[in-house]
Coordinates of C-alpha atoms in Angstrom, one line a residue:
X1 CA -37.4 2.4 31.4
X2 CA -38.8 2.8 27.7
X3 CA -36.9 5.5 27.1
X4 CA -33.5 3.9 28.2
X5 CA -34.6 0.8 26.3
X6 CA -35.1 3.3 23.3
X7 CA -31.7 4.4 23.9
X8 CA -29.7 1.1 23.9
X9 CA -31.7 0.3 20.7
X10 CA -29.9 3.1 19.0
X11 CA -26.7 2.2 20.2
X12 CA -27.1 -1.3 18.6
X13 CA -28.5 -0.1 15.4
X14 CA -25.4 2.5 15.7
X15 CA -22.7 -0.6 16.2
X16 CA -24.4 -2.6 13.5
X17 CA -24.3 0.3 11.3
X18 CA -20.5 1.4 11.8
X19 CA -19.4 -2.6 12.2
X20 CA -21.0 -3.2 8.4
X21 CA -19.1 0.1 7.0
X22 CA -15.6 -2.1 7.5
X23 CA -17.4 -5.3 6.4
X24 CA -16.5 -6.4 2.9
X25 CA -18.8 -9.1 1.3
X26 CA -17.3 -10.4 -2.1
X27 CA -18.0 -13.0 -4.5
X28 CA -15.4 -14.4 -6.6
X29 CA -16.2 -11.5 -9.3
X30 CA -16.7 -8.8 -7.1
X31 CA -13.0 -10.0 -5.2
X32 CA -11.6 -10.0 -8.9
X33 CA -12.5 -6.3 -9.9
X34 CA -11.8 -5.4 -6.5
X35 CA -8.3 -6.7 -6.8
X36 CA -7.9 -5.2 -10.2
X37 CA -8.2 -1.8 -8.8
X38 CA -6.0 -1.9 -6.0
X39 CA -3.3 -4.4 -7.2
X40 CA 0.2 -1.9 -8.2
X41 CA 1.3 -4.3 -10.7
X42 CA -2.3 -3.4 -13.0
X43 CA -1.8 0.1 -11.9
X44 CA 1.6 0.4 -13.0
X45 CA 0.9 -1.6 -16.6
X46 CA -2.1 1.0 -16.7
X47 CA 0.4 3.4 -16.6
X48 CA 2.5 2.0 -19.4
X49 CA -0.5 1.7 -21.7
X50 CA -1.1 6.0 -21.0
X51 CA 2.7 6.8 -21.3
X52 CA 2.3 4.6 -24.5
X53 CA -0.3 7.0 -26.0
X54 CA 2.0 10.0 -25.0
X55 CA 4.8 8.6 -27.1
X56 CA 2.7 8.0 -30.2
X57 CA 2.6 11.8 -29.5
X58 CA 5.7 12.2 -29.3
X59 CA 6.7 10.7 -32.3
X60 CA 3.9 12.4 -34.6
X61 CA 5.4 15.9 -33.3
X62 CA 8.0 15.0 -35.2
X63 CA 6.3 15.6 -38.2
X64 CA 4.4 18.9 -37.7
X65 CA 5.9 21.8 -38.3
X66 CA 8.2 23.8 -36.1
X67 CA 8.7 27.3 -35.1
X68 CA 11.2 29.1 -33.5
X69 CA 11.9 32.9 -32.9
X70 CA 15.1 34.5 -32.3
X71 CA 16.3 37.5 -30.6
X72 CA 19.9 38.5 -30.7
X73 CA 21.8 42.0 -29.6
X74 CA 25.2 42.2 -29.7
X75 CA 27.7 45.2 -28.9
X76 CA 31.4 45.4 -30.0
X77 CA 33.1 47.0 -27.4
X78 CA 36.4 47.1 -29.9
X79 CA 34.7 47.5 -33.6
X80 CA 36.9 44.7 -35.6
X81 CA 39.7 46.3 -37.8
X82 CA 40.5 45.0 -41.2
X83 CA 43.5 46.6 -43.7
X84 CA 42.8 46.7 -47.9
X85 CA 45.7 47.8 -50.4
X86 CA 45.9 51.6 -49.7
X87 CA 46.4 52.2 -54.0
X88 CA 42.5 50.9 -54.0
X89 CA 42.1 54.6 -52.8
X90 CA 44.8 56.6 -53.4
X91 CA 46.9 55.5 -56.9
X92 CA 49.8 57.0 -56.4
X93 CA 50.4 54.3 -53.6
X94 CA 52.9 52.2 -53.4
X95 CA 52.0 48.1 -54.0
X96 CA 52.8 47.3 -50.5
X97 CA 51.2 50.1 -48.5
X98 CA 47.8 49.3 -46.5
X99 CA 45.2 51.0 -45.0
X100 CA 43.5 50.0 -41.6
X101 CA 40.0 50.4 -42.1
X102 CA 37.0 49.5 -39.4
X103 CA 33.4 48.8 -40.6
X104 CA 30.4 48.2 -38.7
X105 CA 28.2 49.6 -36.1
X106 CA 29.1 49.3 -32.2
X107 CA 25.7 48.0 -31.1
X108 CA 23.8 45.7 -33.8
X109 CA 20.8 43.4 -33.7
X110 CA 18.7 40.7 -35.4
X111 CA 14.9 39.5 -34.7
X112 CA 14.2 36.8 -36.8
X113 CA 11.5 33.8 -36.8
X114 CA 12.1 30.5 -38.5
X115 CA 9.7 27.7 -39.3
X116 CA 10.9 24.5 -40.3
X117 CA 8.3 21.5 -41.6
X118 CA 9.5 17.6 -42.8
X119 CA 8.7 16.5 -46.1
X120 CA 10.1 13.3 -45.8
X121 CA 11.7 11.0 -43.4
X122 CA 12.2 7.0 -43.5
X123 CA 13.1 6.3 -39.6
X124 CA 10.0 8.8 -38.7
X125 CA 7.2 7.1 -40.8
X126 CA 8.8 3.5 -39.1
X127 CA 8.7 5.3 -35.9
X128 CA 4.8 6.4 -35.9
X129 CA 4.1 2.7 -37.0
X130 CA 6.4 1.5 -34.2
X131 CA 4.6 3.7 -31.6
X132 CA 1.2 2.4 -32.5
X133 CA 2.1 -0.8 -31.7
X134 CA 4.3 -0.5 -29.0
X135 CA 1.0 0.7 -27.7
X136 CA -0.7 -2.5 -28.6
X137 CA 2.3 -4.4 -27.2
X138 CA 1.4 -2.2 -23.4
X139 CA -2.2 -2.6 -23.6
X140 CA -1.6 -7.1 -24.2
X141 CA 0.6 -6.7 -21.1
X142 CA -2.1 -5.2 -19.0
X143 CA -4.6 -7.7 -19.9
X144 CA -1.7 -10.1 -19.6
X145 CA -1.1 -9.0 -15.7
X146 CA -4.7 -8.2 -14.9
X147 CA -5.2 -12.0 -16.3
X148 CA -2.8 -13.3 -13.9
X149 CA -4.3 -11.2 -11.1
X150 CA -7.4 -12.4 -11.4
X151 CA -6.1 -16.2 -11.3
X152 CA -4.0 -15.5 -8.6
X153 CA -7.4 -13.7 -6.7
X154 CA -9.4 -16.6 -7.6
X155 CA -6.9 -19.3 -5.9
X156 CA -6.8 -17.4 -3.1
X157 CA -10.4 -17.2 -2.4
X158 CA -11.2 -21.0 -3.2
X159 CA -8.1 -21.6 -0.5
X160 CA -10.2 -19.7 2.0
X161 CA -13.4 -21.8 1.3
X162 CA -11.5 -24.8 1.4
X163 CA -10.0 -23.6 4.6
X164 CA -13.1 -22.9 6.1
X165 CA -15.3 -26.2 5.3
X166 CA -11.7 -28.1 6.6
X167 CA -12.4 -25.7 9.7
X168 CA -16.3 -26.6 10.3
X169 CA -15.7 -30.4 9.6
X170 CA -13.2 -30.9 12.1
X171 CA -15.1 -28.4 14.6
X172 CA -18.3 -30.8 14.3
X173 CA -16.0 -33.9 14.3
X174 CA -14.6 -32.8 17.5
X175 CA -17.7 -31.8 19.5
X176 CA -19.3 -35.3 18.3
X177 CA -16.1 -37.4 19.9
X178 CA -16.3 -34.1 22.8
X179 CA -19.8 -35.9 23.6
X180 CA -18.7 -39.7 22.8
X181 CA -16.1 -39.1 25.9
X182 CA -18.5 -38.0 28.1
X183 CA -20.8 -41.1 27.6
X184 CA -17.3 -43.4 28.0
X185 CA -16.2 -41.3 30.8
X186 CA -19.8 -42.0 32.4
X187 CA -20.3 -45.2 31.4
X188 CA -16.3 -46.3 33.2
X189 CA -17.5 -44.7 36.4
X190 CA -20.6 -47.5 36.9
X191 CA -17.6 -50.0 35.5
X192 CA -19.4 -50.8 31.9
X193 CA -16.1 -50.3 30.3
X194 CA -12.4 -50.5 31.2
X195 CA -10.0 -47.2 30.9
X196 CA -8.1 -47.9 27.9
X197 CA -11.3 -47.1 26.5
X198 CA -11.5 -43.8 28.5
X199 CA -7.9 -43.3 27.2
X200 CA -8.2 -44.0 23.6
X201 CA -11.0 -42.0 23.0
X202 CA -9.1 -39.0 25.1
X203 CA -6.0 -39.4 22.8
X204 CA -8.3 -39.4 19.9
X205 CA -10.3 -36.1 20.8
X206 CA -7.0 -34.7 21.7
X207 CA -5.4 -34.9 18.2
X208 CA -8.9 -33.7 17.0
X209 CA -8.6 -30.5 18.9
X210 CA -4.7 -30.1 17.8
X211 CA -5.9 -30.3 14.3
X212 CA -9.1 -27.9 14.5
X213 CA -6.6 -25.2 16.4
X214 CA -4.1 -25.1 13.8
X215 CA -7.1 -25.6 10.7
X216 CA -8.4 -22.4 12.9
X217 CA -4.9 -20.7 12.7
X218 CA -4.6 -21.7 8.6
X219 CA -8.0 -20.4 7.8
X220 CA -6.8 -16.6 9.5
X221 CA -3.6 -16.6 7.3
X222 CA -5.7 -17.7 4.7
X223 CA -7.9 -14.6 5.1
X224 CA -5.1 -12.4 5.4
X225 CA -3.6 -13.7 2.0
X226 CA -6.8 -13.2 0.5
X227 CA -6.9 -8.9 1.6
X228 CA -3.5 -8.6 1.0
X229 CA -3.7 -9.6 -2.8
X230 CA -7.1 -7.6 -2.5
X231 CA -5.4 -4.4 -1.0
X232 CA -7.9 -4.3 1.6
X233 CA -7.3 -3.6 5.5
X234 CA -5.9 -6.8 6.7
X235 CA -8.4 -5.7 10.1
X236 CA -11.5 -4.9 8.0
X237 CA -13.4 -8.1 8.1
X238 CA -14.5 -9.8 4.6
X239 CA -17.3 -12.0 4.3
X240 CA -17.1 -14.6 0.8
X241 CA -20.5 -14.8 -0.5
X242 CA -19.6 -17.4 -3.6
X243 CA -20.0 -20.8 -1.9
X244 CA -17.9 -24.4 -2.8
X245 CA -21.0 -26.1 -3.6
X246 CA -22.0 -23.2 -5.9
X247 CA -18.4 -23.1 -7.4
X248 CA -18.8 -26.4 -7.9
X249 CA -21.8 -26.7 -9.7
X250 CA -20.1 -24.3 -11.9
X251 CA -16.6 -25.9 -12.8
X252 CA -18.0 -29.9 -12.7
X253 CA -19.3 -29.6 -16.4
X254 CA -16.4 -31.7 -18.2
X255 CA -16.3 -29.9 -21.5
X256 CA -13.7 -30.5 -23.8
X257 CA -12.5 -27.6 -26.1
X258 CA -9.7 -26.9 -28.9
X259 CA -7.2 -25.0 -28.1
X260 CA -7.3 -21.1 -29.7
X261 CA -3.6 -20.4 -29.6
X262 CA -3.7 -17.0 -31.3
X263 CA -6.2 -16.2 -28.3
X264 CA -3.5 -16.0 -25.6
X265 CA -1.6 -12.8 -24.6
X266 CA 1.8 -14.8 -24.6
X267 CA 1.1 -15.7 -28.1
X268 CA 0.3 -12.0 -28.8
X269 CA 2.8 -10.4 -26.9
X270 CA 5.3 -12.6 -28.5
X271 CA 3.8 -11.6 -32.2
X272 CA 3.8 -8.3 -31.5
X273 CA 7.5 -8.3 -30.1
X274 CA 8.1 -9.6 -33.7
X275 CA 6.3 -7.1 -34.9
X276 CA 8.5 -4.6 -33.1
X277 CA 11.4 -6.2 -34.5
X278 CA 11.0 -5.9 -37.9
X279 CA 9.8 -2.4 -37.8
X280 CA 13.2 -1.5 -35.8
X281 CA 15.0 -3.7 -38.6
X282 CA 13.0 -1.0 -41.1
X283 CA 13.9 1.5 -39.3
X284 CA 17.6 1.0 -39.6
X285 CA 17.4 0.5 -43.0
X286 CA 15.6 3.6 -43.6
X287 CA 18.6 5.5 -42.2
X288 CA 19.9 5.1 -46.4
X289 CA 17.5 7.3 -47.5
X290 CA 17.6 11.0 -48.0
X291 CA 15.9 13.4 -45.2
X292 CA 14.1 16.3 -46.8
X293 CA 12.4 19.1 -44.9
X294 CA 11.5 22.7 -46.1
X295 CA 12.4 25.9 -44.1
X296 CA 11.1 29.5 -44.2
X297 CA 13.3 32.1 -42.2
X298 CA 11.9 36.1 -41.9
X299 CA 14.6 38.2 -40.2
X300 CA 15.6 42.4 -39.4
X301 CA 18.5 43.4 -38.7
X302 CA 19.3 46.5 -37.1
X303 CA 22.5 48.7 -36.8
X304 CA 23.1 51.4 -34.4
X305 CA 26.2 53.4 -32.8
X306 CA 24.2 53.3 -29.5
X307 CA 21.6 51.4 -28.4
X308 CA 18.0 53.1 -29.1
X309 CA 16.8 49.7 -31.6
X310 CA 13.4 51.0 -30.1
X311 CA 13.2 54.1 -32.2
X312 CA 10.5 53.9 -34.5
X313 CA 12.4 56.5 -36.9
X314 CA 15.5 54.4 -36.8
X315 CA 14.9 51.8 -40.0
X316 CA 15.3 47.9 -39.9
X317 CA 16.5 45.5 -42.7
X318 CA 14.2 42.9 -43.6
X319 CA 15.7 39.4 -44.5
X320 CA 13.5 36.7 -46.1
X321 CA 14.4 33.0 -47.1
X322 CA 12.5 29.8 -48.3
X323 CA 14.1 26.5 -49.5
X324 CA 14.5 22.6 -49.4
X325 CA 17.2 20.9 -46.9
X326 CA 17.7 16.9 -48.3
X327 CA 20.4 15.8 -45.9
X328 CA 22.2 12.3 -46.5
X329 CA 24.5 10.4 -44.5
X330 CA 26.8 9.3 -47.2
X331 CA 29.7 7.3 -44.8
X332 CA 29.9 7.3 -41.2
X333 CA 32.2 4.4 -40.6
X334 CA 29.8 1.3 -41.1
X335 CA 27.5 2.5 -37.8
X336 CA 24.5 2.0 -40.3
X337 CA 25.6 -1.4 -41.5
X338 CA 26.6 -2.9 -38.6
X339 CA 23.1 -1.6 -36.7
X340 CA 21.1 -3.3 -39.9
X341 CA 22.6 -6.5 -39.3
X342 CA 22.0 -6.2 -35.5
X343 CA 18.1 -5.5 -35.9
X344 CA 18.0 -8.5 -38.4
X345 CA 19.4 -11.1 -35.6
X346 CA 16.9 -9.4 -33.3
X347 CA 14.1 -10.1 -35.7
X348 CA 15.3 -13.9 -36.4
X349 CA 15.2 -14.2 -32.2
X350 CA 12.2 -12.6 -32.1
X351 CA 11.0 -15.5 -34.9
X352 CA 12.2 -18.1 -32.8
X353 CA 10.7 -16.9 -29.5
X354 CA 6.9 -16.6 -31.0
X355 CA 7.5 -20.2 -32.5
X356 CA 8.5 -21.5 -29.1
X357 CA 5.9 -19.5 -27.0
X358 CA 3.1 -21.4 -29.8
X359 CA 4.6 -24.7 -29.4
X360 CA 5.1 -24.1 -25.4
X361 CA 1.0 -23.2 -25.2
X362 CA 0.4 -26.4 -27.1
X363 CA 2.0 -27.9 -24.4
X364 CA 0.9 -26.4 -21.7
X365 CA -2.5 -26.9 -23.0
X366 CA -2.4 -30.9 -23.1
X367 CA -0.9 -30.7 -19.5
X368 CA -4.0 -27.8 -18.7
X369 CA -6.3 -30.7 -20.3
X370 CA -4.5 -33.8 -18.8
X371 CA -4.1 -32.1 -15.4
X372 CA -8.1 -30.8 -14.9
X373 CA -9.5 -34.5 -16.6
X374 CA -7.4 -35.9 -13.2
X375 CA -8.8 -33.5 -11.2
X376 CA -12.0 -33.7 -12.0
X377 CA -11.9 -37.7 -11.7
X378 CA -10.1 -37.7 -8.5
X379 CA -13.0 -35.7 -7.3
X380 CA -15.5 -38.0 -8.0
X381 CA -13.5 -40.6 -6.5
X382 CA -12.9 -38.5 -3.5
X383 CA -16.3 -37.2 -3.4
X384 CA -17.5 -41.1 -3.0
X385 CA -14.5 -42.0 -0.4
X386 CA -15.9 -39.2 1.6
X387 CA -19.3 -40.8 1.3
X388 CA -18.4 -43.7 2.4
X389 CA -15.9 -42.7 5.1
X390 CA -18.6 -41.2 6.5
X391 CA -21.0 -44.1 6.6
X392 CA -18.6 -46.7 8.1
X393 CA -17.5 -44.0 10.6
X394 CA -22.1 -43.2 11.7
X395 CA -22.1 -46.8 11.8
X396 CA -18.7 -47.7 13.3
X397 CA -20.0 -45.5 16.1
X398 CA -23.8 -46.8 16.7
X399 CA -22.2 -50.1 16.9
X400 CA -19.2 -48.8 19.8
X401 CA -22.5 -47.4 21.9
X402 CA -24.1 -50.6 21.8
X403 CA -20.9 -52.2 22.7
X404 CA -20.3 -54.2 19.0
X405 CA -16.8 -52.6 18.2
X406 CA -14.0 -51.3 20.4
X407 CA -12.9 -47.9 21.0
X408 CA -9.9 -48.2 18.9
X409 CA -12.1 -49.5 15.9
X410 CA -14.2 -46.4 16.4
X411 CA -10.5 -44.1 16.7
X412 CA -9.6 -45.4 13.3
X413 CA -13.2 -45.2 11.8
X414 CA -12.9 -41.2 12.7
X415 CA -9.3 -40.6 11.7
X416 CA -9.9 -42.0 8.2
X417 CA -13.3 -40.2 8.0
X418 CA -11.3 -37.1 9.3
X419 CA -8.6 -37.7 6.3
X420 CA -11.1 -38.4 3.7
X421 CA -12.8 -35.0 4.2
X422 CA -9.3 -33.3 3.8
X423 CA -8.6 -35.4 0.7
X424 CA -12.0 -34.4 -0.8
X425 CA -11.3 -30.5 0.3
X426 CA -8.0 -30.5 -1.3
X427 CA -9.7 -32.7 -4.5
X428 CA -11.9 -29.8 -4.6
X429 CA -9.6 -26.6 -4.5
X430 CA -7.5 -28.7 -7.2
X431 CA -10.7 -29.1 -9.7
X432 CA -11.2 -25.1 -9.3
X433 CA -7.5 -24.1 -10.1
X434 CA -7.0 -26.7 -13.0
X435 CA -10.2 -25.3 -14.8
X436 CA -9.2 -22.0 -14.6
X437 CA -6.1 -23.0 -16.0
X438 CA -7.6 -25.0 -18.4
X439 CA -9.7 -22.0 -19.2
X440 CA -6.6 -20.0 -20.2
X441 CA -5.0 -22.7 -22.1
X442 CA -8.1 -22.9 -24.4
X443 CA -7.8 -19.1 -25.2
X444 CA -10.6 -17.7 -22.8

């Protein structure tokens, strides 16, 4: 028996160990961190940052030395023939007489190495600056994506907590009314109440059971959505370690702050886009400047009547060249001019967009503040209404048991109490969401 008990305890311990492995216990902050690791949008935004870094290296490589090697061999199946006046060799020949000559060898080979170095190019300098700003743009986009995902996760987390609270309340009040129904049925059996009272309480209980079952399903759906946005298996158990009272205590402190639009990622993105548009204009303007580069070439040539280029005793003839080259496009059919004009228009659009976003963010702050204040005061009102409804419900239930009020009054009181609890739960959710939006609006 002892051995069997020991085995059973070991089996139970193993079950608990494995079940704990498939369980996630998360606070709001931990959920946000996990969601950022798994979210596809965040992963892609991170890849954009990595891509921007590679683009910087790509641009830098344009200004680094370039070295090319070339090996060439050619065989003349038939050596080219040229004609020259015969009197160049035979003075007595007539003026119209020509002699055919073949110059060169059947096999020719060239081995060369060429190095070039860009000395000046306006578009390269501008491109280098633009690639660094593009990196900042990708980093800001990543931060904005992370911020949006964090807000979505927090909203889903709050939704689960509110659903849980609502579900527990409906389950509790349903159990209370089941007890009341049992009491009324017992009193009816003794002839103390009419069947109408039993029917009214039964109808109220039926409605509460339907609400409770619906809320149970809504809570399950809320958990599934949160798991989906966190990127964890839907069948995995999820335990939320933050509670509504704790979150409320952190967000119920009313603190009004002045907005800092410059800290908003949306404004920073618009500002960076304007800088890119300005550099794009400079890039096209720089096309009017020359491109200057230095070059050097070393080559060796061999001429053979047969393929014996690897014979050390035969000669290769070297050539060495160094120089500086300046290239300037003098006229290309107004292409550069129209590109500059287009870039100027794009820059004006970027400036207008930056101004519009600044004004929109200022308006968004005012709206967020208004919503936050409304949610703050609404929660206070709904919380007081909930306490009052609870007080009325408890007193009505006590009076009903004493026979001082009707079953209709008790049913109405229960419905009012349930509605007050639902309104309070929604007010809690609204406060948490509006506080998050308000924090974003001030540049946090």
